PDB file of C-alpha atoms in Angstrom:
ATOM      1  CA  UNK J  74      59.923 167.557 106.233  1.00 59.00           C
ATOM      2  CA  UNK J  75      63.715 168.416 107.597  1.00 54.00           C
ATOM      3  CA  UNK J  76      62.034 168.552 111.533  1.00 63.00           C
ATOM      4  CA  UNK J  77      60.500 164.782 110.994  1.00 57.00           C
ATOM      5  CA  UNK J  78      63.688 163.451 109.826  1.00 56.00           C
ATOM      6  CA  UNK J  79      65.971 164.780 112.071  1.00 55.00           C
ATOM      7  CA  UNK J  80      62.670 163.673 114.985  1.00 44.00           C
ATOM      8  CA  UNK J  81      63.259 160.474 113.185  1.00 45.00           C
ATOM      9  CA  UNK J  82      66.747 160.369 113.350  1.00 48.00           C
ATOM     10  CA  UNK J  83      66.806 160.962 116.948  1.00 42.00           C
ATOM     11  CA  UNK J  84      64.853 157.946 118.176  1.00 48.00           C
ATOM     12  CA  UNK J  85      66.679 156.050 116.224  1.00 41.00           C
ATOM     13  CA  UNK J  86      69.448 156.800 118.136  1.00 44.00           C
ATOM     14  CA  UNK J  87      67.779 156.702 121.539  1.00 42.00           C
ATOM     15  CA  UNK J  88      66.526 153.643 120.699  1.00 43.00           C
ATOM     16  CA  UNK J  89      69.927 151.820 119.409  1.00 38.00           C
ATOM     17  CA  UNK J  90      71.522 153.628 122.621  1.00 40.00           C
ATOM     18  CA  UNK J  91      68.781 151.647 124.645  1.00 38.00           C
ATOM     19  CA  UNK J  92      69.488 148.399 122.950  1.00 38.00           C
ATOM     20  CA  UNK J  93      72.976 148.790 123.163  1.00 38.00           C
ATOM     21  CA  UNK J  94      72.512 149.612 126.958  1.00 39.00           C
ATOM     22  CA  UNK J  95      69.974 146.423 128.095  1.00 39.00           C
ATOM     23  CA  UNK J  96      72.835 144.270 126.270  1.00 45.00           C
ATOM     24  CA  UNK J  97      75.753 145.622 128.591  1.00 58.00           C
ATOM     25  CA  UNK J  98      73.472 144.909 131.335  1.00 75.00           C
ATOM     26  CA  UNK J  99      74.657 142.420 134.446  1.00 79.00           C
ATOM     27  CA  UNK J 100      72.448 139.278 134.147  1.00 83.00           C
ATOM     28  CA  UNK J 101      69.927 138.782 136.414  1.00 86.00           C
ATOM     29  CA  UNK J 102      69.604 134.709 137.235  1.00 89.00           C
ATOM     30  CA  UNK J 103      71.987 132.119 137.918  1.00 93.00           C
ATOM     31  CA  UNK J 104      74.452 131.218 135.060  1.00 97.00           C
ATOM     32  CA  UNK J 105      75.680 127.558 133.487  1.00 97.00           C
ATOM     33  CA  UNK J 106      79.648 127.980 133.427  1.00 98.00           C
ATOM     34  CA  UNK J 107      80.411 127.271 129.454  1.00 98.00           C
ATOM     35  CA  UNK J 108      83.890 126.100 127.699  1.00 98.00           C
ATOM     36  CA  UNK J 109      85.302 129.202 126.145  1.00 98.00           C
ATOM     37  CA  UNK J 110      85.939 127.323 122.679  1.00 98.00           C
ATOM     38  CA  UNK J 111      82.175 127.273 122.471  1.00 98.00           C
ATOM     39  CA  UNK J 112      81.801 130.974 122.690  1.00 98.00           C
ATOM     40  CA  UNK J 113      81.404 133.814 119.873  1.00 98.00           C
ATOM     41  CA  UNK J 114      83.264 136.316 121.862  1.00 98.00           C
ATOM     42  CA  UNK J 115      82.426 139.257 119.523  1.00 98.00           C
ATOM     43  CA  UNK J 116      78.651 138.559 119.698  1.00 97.00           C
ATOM     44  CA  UNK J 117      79.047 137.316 123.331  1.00 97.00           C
ATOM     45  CA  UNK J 118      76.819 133.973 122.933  1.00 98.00           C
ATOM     46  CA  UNK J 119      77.344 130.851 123.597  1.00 98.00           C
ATOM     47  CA  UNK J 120      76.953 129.147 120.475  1.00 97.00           C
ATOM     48  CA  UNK J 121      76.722 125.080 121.379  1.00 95.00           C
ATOM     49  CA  UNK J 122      79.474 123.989 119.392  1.00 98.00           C
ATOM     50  CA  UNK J 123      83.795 124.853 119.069  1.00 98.00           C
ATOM     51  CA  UNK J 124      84.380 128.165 117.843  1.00 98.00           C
ATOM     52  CA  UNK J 125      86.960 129.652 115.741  1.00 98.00           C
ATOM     53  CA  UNK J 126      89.950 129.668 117.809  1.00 98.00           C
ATOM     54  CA  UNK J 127      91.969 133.293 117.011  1.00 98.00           C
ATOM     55  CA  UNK J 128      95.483 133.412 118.495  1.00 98.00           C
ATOM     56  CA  UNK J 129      96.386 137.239 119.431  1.00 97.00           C
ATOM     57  CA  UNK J 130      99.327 137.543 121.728  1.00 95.00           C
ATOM     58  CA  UNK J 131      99.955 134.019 122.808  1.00 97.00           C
ATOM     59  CA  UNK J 132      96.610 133.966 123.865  1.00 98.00           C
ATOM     60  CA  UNK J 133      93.379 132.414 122.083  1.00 98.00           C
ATOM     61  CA  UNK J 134      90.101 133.628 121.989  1.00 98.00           C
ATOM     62  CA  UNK J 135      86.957 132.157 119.393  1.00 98.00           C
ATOM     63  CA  UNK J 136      84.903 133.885 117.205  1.00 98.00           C
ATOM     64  CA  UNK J 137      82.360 132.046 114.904  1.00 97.00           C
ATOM     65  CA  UNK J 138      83.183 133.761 111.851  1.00 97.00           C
ATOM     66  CA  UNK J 139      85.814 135.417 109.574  1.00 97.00           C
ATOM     67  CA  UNK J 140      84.347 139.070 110.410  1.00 98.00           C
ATOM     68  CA  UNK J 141      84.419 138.351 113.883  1.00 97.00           C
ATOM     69  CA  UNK J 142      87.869 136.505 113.809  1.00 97.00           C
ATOM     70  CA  UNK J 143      88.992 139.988 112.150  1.00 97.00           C
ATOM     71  CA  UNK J 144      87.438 142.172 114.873  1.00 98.00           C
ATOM     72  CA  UNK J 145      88.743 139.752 117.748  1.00 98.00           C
ATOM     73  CA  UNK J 146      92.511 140.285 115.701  1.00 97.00           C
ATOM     74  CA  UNK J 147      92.236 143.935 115.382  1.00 97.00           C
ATOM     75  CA  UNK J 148      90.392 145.470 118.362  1.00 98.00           C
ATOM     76  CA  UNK J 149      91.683 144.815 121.875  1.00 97.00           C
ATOM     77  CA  UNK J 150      88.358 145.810 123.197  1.00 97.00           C
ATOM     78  CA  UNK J 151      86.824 142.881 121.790  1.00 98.00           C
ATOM     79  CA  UNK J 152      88.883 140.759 123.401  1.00 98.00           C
ATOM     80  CA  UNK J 153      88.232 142.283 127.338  1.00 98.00           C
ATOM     81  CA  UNK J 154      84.755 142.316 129.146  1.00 98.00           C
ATOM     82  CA  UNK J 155      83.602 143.346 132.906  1.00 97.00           C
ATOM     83  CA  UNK J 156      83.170 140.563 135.596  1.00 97.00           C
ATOM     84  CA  UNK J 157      79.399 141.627 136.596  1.00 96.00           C
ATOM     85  CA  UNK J 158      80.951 140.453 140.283  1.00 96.00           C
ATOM     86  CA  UNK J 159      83.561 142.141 141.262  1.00 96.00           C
ATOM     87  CA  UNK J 160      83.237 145.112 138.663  1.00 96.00           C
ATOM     88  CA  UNK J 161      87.046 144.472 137.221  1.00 97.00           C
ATOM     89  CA  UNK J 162      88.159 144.244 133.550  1.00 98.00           C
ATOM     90  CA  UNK J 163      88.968 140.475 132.758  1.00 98.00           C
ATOM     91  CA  UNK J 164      90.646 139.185 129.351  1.00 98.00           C
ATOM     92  CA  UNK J 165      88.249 136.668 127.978  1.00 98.00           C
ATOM     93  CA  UNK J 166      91.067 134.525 126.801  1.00 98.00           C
ATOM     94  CA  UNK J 167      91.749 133.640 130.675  1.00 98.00           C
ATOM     95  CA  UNK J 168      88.254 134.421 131.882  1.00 98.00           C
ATOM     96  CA  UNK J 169      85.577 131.958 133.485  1.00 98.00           C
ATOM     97  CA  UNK J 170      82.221 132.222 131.373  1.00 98.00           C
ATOM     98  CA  UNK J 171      78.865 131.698 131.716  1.00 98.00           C
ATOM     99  CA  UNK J 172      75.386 131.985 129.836  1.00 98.00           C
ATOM    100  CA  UNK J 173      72.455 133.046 131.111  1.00 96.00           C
ATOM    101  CA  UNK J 174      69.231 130.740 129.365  1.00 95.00           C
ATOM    102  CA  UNK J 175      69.047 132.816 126.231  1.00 96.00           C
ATOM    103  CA  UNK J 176      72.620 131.728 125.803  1.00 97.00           C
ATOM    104  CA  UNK J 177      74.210 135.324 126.348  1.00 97.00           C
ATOM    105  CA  UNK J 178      77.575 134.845 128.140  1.00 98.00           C
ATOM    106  CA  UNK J 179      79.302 136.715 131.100  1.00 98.00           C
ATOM    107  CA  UNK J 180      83.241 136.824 131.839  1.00 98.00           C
ATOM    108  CA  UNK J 181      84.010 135.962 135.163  1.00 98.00           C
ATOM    109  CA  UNK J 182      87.408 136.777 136.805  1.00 98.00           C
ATOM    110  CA  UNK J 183      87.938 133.608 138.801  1.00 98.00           C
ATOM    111  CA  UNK J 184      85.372 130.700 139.378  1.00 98.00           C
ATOM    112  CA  UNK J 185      84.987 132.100 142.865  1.00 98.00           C
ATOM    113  CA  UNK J 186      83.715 135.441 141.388  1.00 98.00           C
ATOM    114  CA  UNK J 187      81.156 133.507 139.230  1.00 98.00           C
ATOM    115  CA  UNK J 188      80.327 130.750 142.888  1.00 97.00           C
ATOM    116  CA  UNK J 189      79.478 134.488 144.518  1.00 96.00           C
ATOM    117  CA  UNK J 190      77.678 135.746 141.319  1.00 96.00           C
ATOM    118  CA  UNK J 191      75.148 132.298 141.106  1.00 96.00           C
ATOM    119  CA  UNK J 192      75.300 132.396 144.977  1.00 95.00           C
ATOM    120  CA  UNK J 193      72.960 135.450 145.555  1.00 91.00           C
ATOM    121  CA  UNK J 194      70.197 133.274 143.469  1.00 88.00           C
ATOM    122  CA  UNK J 195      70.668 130.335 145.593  1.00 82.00           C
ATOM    123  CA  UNK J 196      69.504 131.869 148.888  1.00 67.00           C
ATOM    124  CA  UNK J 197      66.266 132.945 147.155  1.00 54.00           C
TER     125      UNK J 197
END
């Protein structure tokens, strides 16, 4: 009984790995820029309608609710992302962002980082 648990046990932690993995992932089609006050930035969607706005710093970023205004507050890792472009760290208080169709978002460093992002798609 002990070896089927702890077989269990492990792919359920290859599998949350995985998941956890495919949503770090860079997107793969052209994105719709989005106003950041529309954003969950702790659950990275775009969520159709203002946001939460949480100010940390002199700077605001938007969550969508009070766990997420907490995290945003608390963890400066929630506040930072990776522009899929140019591979550098970006705050997502100054960042450019756009959703893929699902309505996952993307931090861009400068709308000329996200122009080269969407541009690869347009010569297709």
């Amino acid at each position: 009984m002990l070896k089927r648990t702890t077989l269990l046990t492990v792919i359920a932690l290859f599998l949350v790995t995985v998941a956890f993995a495919a949503d770090k992932a860079a997107p793969t089609t052209r994105l719709e820029k989005v106003e950041p006050k529309t954003v969950c930035m702790v659950n990275e969607h775009h969520m159709g309608k203002d946001q939460i706005p949480v100010d940390v710093e002199g700077k605001t970023y938007y969550g969508c609710c009070e766990m997420c205004k907490k995290a945003l507050a608390a963890d400066a890792t929630k506040r930072e992302a990776v522009d899929p472009q140019s591979g550098k760290k970006v705050d997502k208080a100054t960042a450019v962002i756009a959703k893929q169709q699902d309505g996952k978002v993307f931090y861009f460093e400068s709308d000329e980082s996200l122009n080269k992002w969407n541009a690869k798609f347009d010569k297709k």
